[in-house]
Every structure is written in C-alpha cells, then in structure tokens.
Tab-separated table of C-alpha atoms in Angstrom:
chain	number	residue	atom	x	y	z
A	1065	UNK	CA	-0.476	9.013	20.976
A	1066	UNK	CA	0.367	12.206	21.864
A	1067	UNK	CA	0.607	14.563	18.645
A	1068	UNK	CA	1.658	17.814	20.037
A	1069	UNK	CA	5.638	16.826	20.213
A	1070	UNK	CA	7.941	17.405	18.009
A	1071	UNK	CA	8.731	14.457	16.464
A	1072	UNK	CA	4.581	13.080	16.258
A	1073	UNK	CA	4.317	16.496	14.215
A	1074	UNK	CA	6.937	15.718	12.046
A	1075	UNK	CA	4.539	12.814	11.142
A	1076	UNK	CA	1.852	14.580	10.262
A	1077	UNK	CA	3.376	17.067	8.748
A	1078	UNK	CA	4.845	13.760	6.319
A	1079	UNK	CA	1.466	12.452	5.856
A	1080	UNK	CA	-0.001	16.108	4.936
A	1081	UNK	CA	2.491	16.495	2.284
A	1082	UNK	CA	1.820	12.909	1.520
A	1083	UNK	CA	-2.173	13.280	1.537
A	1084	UNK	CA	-2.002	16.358	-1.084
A	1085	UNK	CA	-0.054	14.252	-3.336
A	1086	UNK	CA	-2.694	11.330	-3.234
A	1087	UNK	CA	-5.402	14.446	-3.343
A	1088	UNK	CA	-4.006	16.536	-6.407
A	1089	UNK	CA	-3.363	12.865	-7.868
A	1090	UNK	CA	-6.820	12.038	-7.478
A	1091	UNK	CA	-8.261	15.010	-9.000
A	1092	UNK	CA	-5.742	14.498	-12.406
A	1093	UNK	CA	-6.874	10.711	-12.114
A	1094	UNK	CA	-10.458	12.009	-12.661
A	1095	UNK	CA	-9.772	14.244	-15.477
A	1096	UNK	CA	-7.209	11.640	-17.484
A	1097	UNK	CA	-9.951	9.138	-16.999
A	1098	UNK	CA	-12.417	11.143	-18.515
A	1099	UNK	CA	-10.279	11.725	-21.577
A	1100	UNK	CA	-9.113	8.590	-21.943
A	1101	UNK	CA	-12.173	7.240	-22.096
A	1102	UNK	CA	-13.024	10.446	-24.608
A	1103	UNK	CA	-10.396	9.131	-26.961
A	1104	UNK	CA	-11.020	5.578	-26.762
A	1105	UNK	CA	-14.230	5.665	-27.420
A	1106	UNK	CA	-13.857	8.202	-30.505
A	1107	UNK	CA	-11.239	5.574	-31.410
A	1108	UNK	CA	-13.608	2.761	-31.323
A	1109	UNK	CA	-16.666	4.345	-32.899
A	1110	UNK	CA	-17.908	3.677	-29.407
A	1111	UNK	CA	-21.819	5.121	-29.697
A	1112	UNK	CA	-22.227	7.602	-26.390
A	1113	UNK	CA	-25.113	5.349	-24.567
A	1114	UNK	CA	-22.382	2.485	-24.902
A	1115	UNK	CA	-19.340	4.142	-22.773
A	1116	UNK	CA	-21.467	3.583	-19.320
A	1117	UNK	CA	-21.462	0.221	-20.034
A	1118	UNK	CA	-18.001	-0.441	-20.381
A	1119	UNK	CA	-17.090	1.923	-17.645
A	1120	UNK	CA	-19.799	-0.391	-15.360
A	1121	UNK	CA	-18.005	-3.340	-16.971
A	1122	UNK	CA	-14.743	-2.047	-15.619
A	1123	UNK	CA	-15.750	-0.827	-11.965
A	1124	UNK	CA	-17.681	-4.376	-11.546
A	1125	UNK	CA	-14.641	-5.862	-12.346
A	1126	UNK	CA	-12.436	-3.612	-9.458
A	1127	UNK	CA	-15.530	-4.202	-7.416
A	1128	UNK	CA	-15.403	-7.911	-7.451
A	1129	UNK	CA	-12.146	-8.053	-6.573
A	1130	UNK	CA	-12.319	-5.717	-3.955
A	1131	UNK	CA	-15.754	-5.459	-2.470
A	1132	UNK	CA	-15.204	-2.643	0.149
A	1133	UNK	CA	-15.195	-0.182	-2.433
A	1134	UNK	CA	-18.855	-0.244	-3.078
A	1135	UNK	CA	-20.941	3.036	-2.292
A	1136	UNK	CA	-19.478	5.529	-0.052
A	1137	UNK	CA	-17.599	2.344	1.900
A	1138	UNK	CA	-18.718	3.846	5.200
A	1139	UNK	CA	-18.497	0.718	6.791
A	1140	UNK	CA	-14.629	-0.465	5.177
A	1141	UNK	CA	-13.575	3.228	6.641
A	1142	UNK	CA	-14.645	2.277	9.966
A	1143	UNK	CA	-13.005	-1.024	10.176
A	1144	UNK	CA	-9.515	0.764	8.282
A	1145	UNK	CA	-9.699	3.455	11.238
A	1146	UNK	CA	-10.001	1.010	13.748
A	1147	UNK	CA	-6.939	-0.816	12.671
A	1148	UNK	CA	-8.574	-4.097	11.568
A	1149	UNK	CA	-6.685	-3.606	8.113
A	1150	UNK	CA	-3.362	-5.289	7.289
A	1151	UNK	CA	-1.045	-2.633	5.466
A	1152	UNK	CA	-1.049	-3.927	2.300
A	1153	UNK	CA	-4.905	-4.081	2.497
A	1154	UNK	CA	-4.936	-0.710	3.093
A	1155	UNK	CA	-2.624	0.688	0.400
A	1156	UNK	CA	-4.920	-1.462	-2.461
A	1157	UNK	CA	-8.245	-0.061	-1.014
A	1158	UNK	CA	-6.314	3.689	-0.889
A	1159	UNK	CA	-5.058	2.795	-4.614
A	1160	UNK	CA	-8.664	0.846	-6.011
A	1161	UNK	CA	-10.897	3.602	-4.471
A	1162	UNK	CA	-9.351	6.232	-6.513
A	1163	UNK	CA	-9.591	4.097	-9.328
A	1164	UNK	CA	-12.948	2.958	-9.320
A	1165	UNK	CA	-13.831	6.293	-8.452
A	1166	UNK	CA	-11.748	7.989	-11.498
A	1167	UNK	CA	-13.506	5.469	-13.843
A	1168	UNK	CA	-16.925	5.957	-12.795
A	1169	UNK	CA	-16.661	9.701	-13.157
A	1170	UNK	CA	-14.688	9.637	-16.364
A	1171	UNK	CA	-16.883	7.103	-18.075
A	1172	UNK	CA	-19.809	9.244	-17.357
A	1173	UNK	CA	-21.649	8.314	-14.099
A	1174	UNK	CA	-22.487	10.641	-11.554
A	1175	UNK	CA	-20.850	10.991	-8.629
A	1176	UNK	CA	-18.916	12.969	-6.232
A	1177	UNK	CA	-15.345	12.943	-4.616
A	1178	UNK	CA	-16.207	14.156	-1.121
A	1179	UNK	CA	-16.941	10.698	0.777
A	1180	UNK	CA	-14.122	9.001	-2.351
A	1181	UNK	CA	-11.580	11.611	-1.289
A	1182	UNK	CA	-12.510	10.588	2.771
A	1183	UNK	CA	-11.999	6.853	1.758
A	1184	UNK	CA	-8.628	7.275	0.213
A	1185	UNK	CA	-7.408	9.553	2.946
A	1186	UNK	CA	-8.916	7.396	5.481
A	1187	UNK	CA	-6.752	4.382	4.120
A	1188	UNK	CA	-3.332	6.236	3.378
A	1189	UNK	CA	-3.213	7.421	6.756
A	1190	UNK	CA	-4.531	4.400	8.531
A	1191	UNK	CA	-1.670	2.856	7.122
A	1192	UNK	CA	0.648	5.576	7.615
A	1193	UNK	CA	-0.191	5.069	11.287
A	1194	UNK	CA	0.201	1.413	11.133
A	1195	UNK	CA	3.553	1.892	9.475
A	1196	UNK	CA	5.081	4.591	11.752
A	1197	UNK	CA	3.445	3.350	15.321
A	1198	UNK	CA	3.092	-0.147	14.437
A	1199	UNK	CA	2.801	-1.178	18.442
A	1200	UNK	CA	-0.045	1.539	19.176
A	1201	UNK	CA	-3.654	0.305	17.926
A	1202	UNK	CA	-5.237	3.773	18.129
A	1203	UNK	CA	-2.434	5.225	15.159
A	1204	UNK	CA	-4.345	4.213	12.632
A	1205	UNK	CA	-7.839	5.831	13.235
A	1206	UNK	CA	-5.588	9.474	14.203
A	1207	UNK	CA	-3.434	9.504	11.621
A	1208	UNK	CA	-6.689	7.804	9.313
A	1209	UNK	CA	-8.668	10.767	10.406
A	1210	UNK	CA	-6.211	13.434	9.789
A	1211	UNK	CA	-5.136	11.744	6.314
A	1212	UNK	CA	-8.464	12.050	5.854
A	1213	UNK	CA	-8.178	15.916	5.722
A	1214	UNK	CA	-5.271	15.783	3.928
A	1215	UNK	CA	-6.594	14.188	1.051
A	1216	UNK	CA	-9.159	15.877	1.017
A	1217	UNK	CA	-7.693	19.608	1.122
A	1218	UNK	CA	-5.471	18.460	-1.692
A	1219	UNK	CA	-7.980	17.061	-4.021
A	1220	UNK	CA	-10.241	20.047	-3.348
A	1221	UNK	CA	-7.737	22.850	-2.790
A	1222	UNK	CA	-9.393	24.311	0.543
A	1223	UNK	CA	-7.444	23.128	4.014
A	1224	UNK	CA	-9.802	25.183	5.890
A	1225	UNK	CA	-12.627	23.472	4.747
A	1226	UNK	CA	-11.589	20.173	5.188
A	1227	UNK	CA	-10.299	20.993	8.592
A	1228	UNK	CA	-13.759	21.896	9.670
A	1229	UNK	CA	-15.706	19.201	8.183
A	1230	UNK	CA	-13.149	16.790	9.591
A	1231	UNK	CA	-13.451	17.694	13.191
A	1232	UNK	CA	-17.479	18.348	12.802
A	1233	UNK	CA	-18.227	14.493	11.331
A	1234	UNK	CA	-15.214	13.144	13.461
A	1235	UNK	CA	-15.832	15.087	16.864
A	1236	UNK	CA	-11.460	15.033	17.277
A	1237	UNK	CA	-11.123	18.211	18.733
A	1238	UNK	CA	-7.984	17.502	20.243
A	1239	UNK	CA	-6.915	16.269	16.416
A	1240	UNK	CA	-7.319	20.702	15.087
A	1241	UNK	CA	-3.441	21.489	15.436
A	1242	UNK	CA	-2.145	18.235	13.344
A	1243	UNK	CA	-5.228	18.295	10.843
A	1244	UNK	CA	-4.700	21.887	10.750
A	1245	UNK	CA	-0.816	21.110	9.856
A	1246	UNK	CA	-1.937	18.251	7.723
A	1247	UNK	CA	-4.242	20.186	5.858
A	1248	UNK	CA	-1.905	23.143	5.226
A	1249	UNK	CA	0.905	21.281	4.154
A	1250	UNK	CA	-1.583	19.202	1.501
C-alpha cells in the first residue's frame, strides 16, 4: 500500500482527524468516569476503600466478556495489526478498551493511558484499514500503526511526540509522512 498518493493520504488524513476524536474522547471518558463515580458514590454513602471494589466489579465484568483487554493487551494488538480481527471485533475492543480503561482510572486504580491510548488507536485504525482496503491484508497493521499515533497525539495533545515514539517502538520509517499527517491532523 503505497501511502504517498493522493488519494492513500486522503485516508490518513480521515483517520487522523478520526484518531483525535477517539483521543480527546478518551481523555473526557477518563475525567467523566472519575466524577461519576465521585457522585455516585457520595450518593450512595459509598465508604472510599469500597469504590475499588465496585470499579474491579465493573472492569471484571468488561473483562469477562472481552478477555483481550487485560493488561497492556500487547498480544490482542499484535493479532488486530496483523489483520486476524473481524471489523466488528475491532470496533468493540477500540470501544471496551477505553472503557475499561476510563473505569479503572476513575474508580481509583492506578494506571496509565500510554499503552490504553496505543490499544484503541491500534484497533480504530486496523479497522479503518480493513474497511477502506478490504482486499489488501497489510492495511490493517499501516493504518493500525498510524491510528496508533493518532490516538495517541489526541488524547495527549503532542503529535510530535507520538510521531517519534511511534516510529521508534514500530521501526516504520517509511510510515513518518502519513503518521506525521495523522498526528497533526489529531
């Protein structure tokens, strides 16, 4: 898949604007979680020490239905980027993720949103690339990778950033113009 031409850029450029959606999204997802769960708990006379347990209650329950989501799901974002994912698949991982992810952070766990943020991104453009190049099995690992970016310069607000860590861990040098584009447009 060639991604220097005109129209393959119009793609990415899609999927960047696309990615920061799902990114700023992601970051408001944490922060309404965490006052939601605020709220409710003040609303329930929930002791402190009790809201883990009900957040735990909740993520088990998105975990046992879908068990990729555990951990940092290193090994679910392989097998999404090498296009062993039907779409739908892909689009409930993408959606779970961020909210397993939003709950565990908003109920009180710690955690990050780096390797999340990859996950999501990962899985929206993995199925981006499966929608718009359904006949070409690499799409969804290149446009996975650079919706990886994506997501992640719109969750944390710096393209640059995620442009370098995304060609460092990936080793896609010949991915820097569209992630760059990707990553801008987030």
């Amino acid at each position: 898949l060639n991604l220097t031409g005109d129209a393959q850029l119009g793609w990415v450029a899609v999927l960047g604007v696309l990615g920061g959606l799902i990114g700023v999204g992601f970051s408001r997802a944490r922060y309404l979680s965490a006052d939601a769960a605020a709220a409710g708990a003040d609303r329930l006379r929930l002791p402190r020490w009790a809201r883990p347990a009900v957040g735990g209650l909740l993520v088990g329950g998105i975990l046992l239905t879908a068990p990729e989501m555990y951990g940092e799901s290193s090994a679910a974002l392989n097998r999404a980027l090498a296009g062993r994912y039907a779409l739908t698949l892909l689009l409930v991982l993408c959606v779970a993720k961020m909210l397993a992810t939003s709950l565990t952070l908003g109920m009180g766990f710690v955690g990050g949103v780096f390797a999340p943020s990859l996950f999501i991104g990962g899985t929206l453009g993995a199925a981006f690339g499966t929608l718009v190049a359904p006949s070409y099995a690499p799409a969804a690992g290149v446009f996975g990778v650079i919706g990886m970016g994506a997501v992640f310069a719109g969750a944390a607000r710096a393209p640059m950033t995620a442009v370098l860590l995304i060609i460092e861990m990936t080793g896609q040098h010949a991915l820097l113009v569209p992630l760059m584009l990707a990553t801008v447009l987030a």
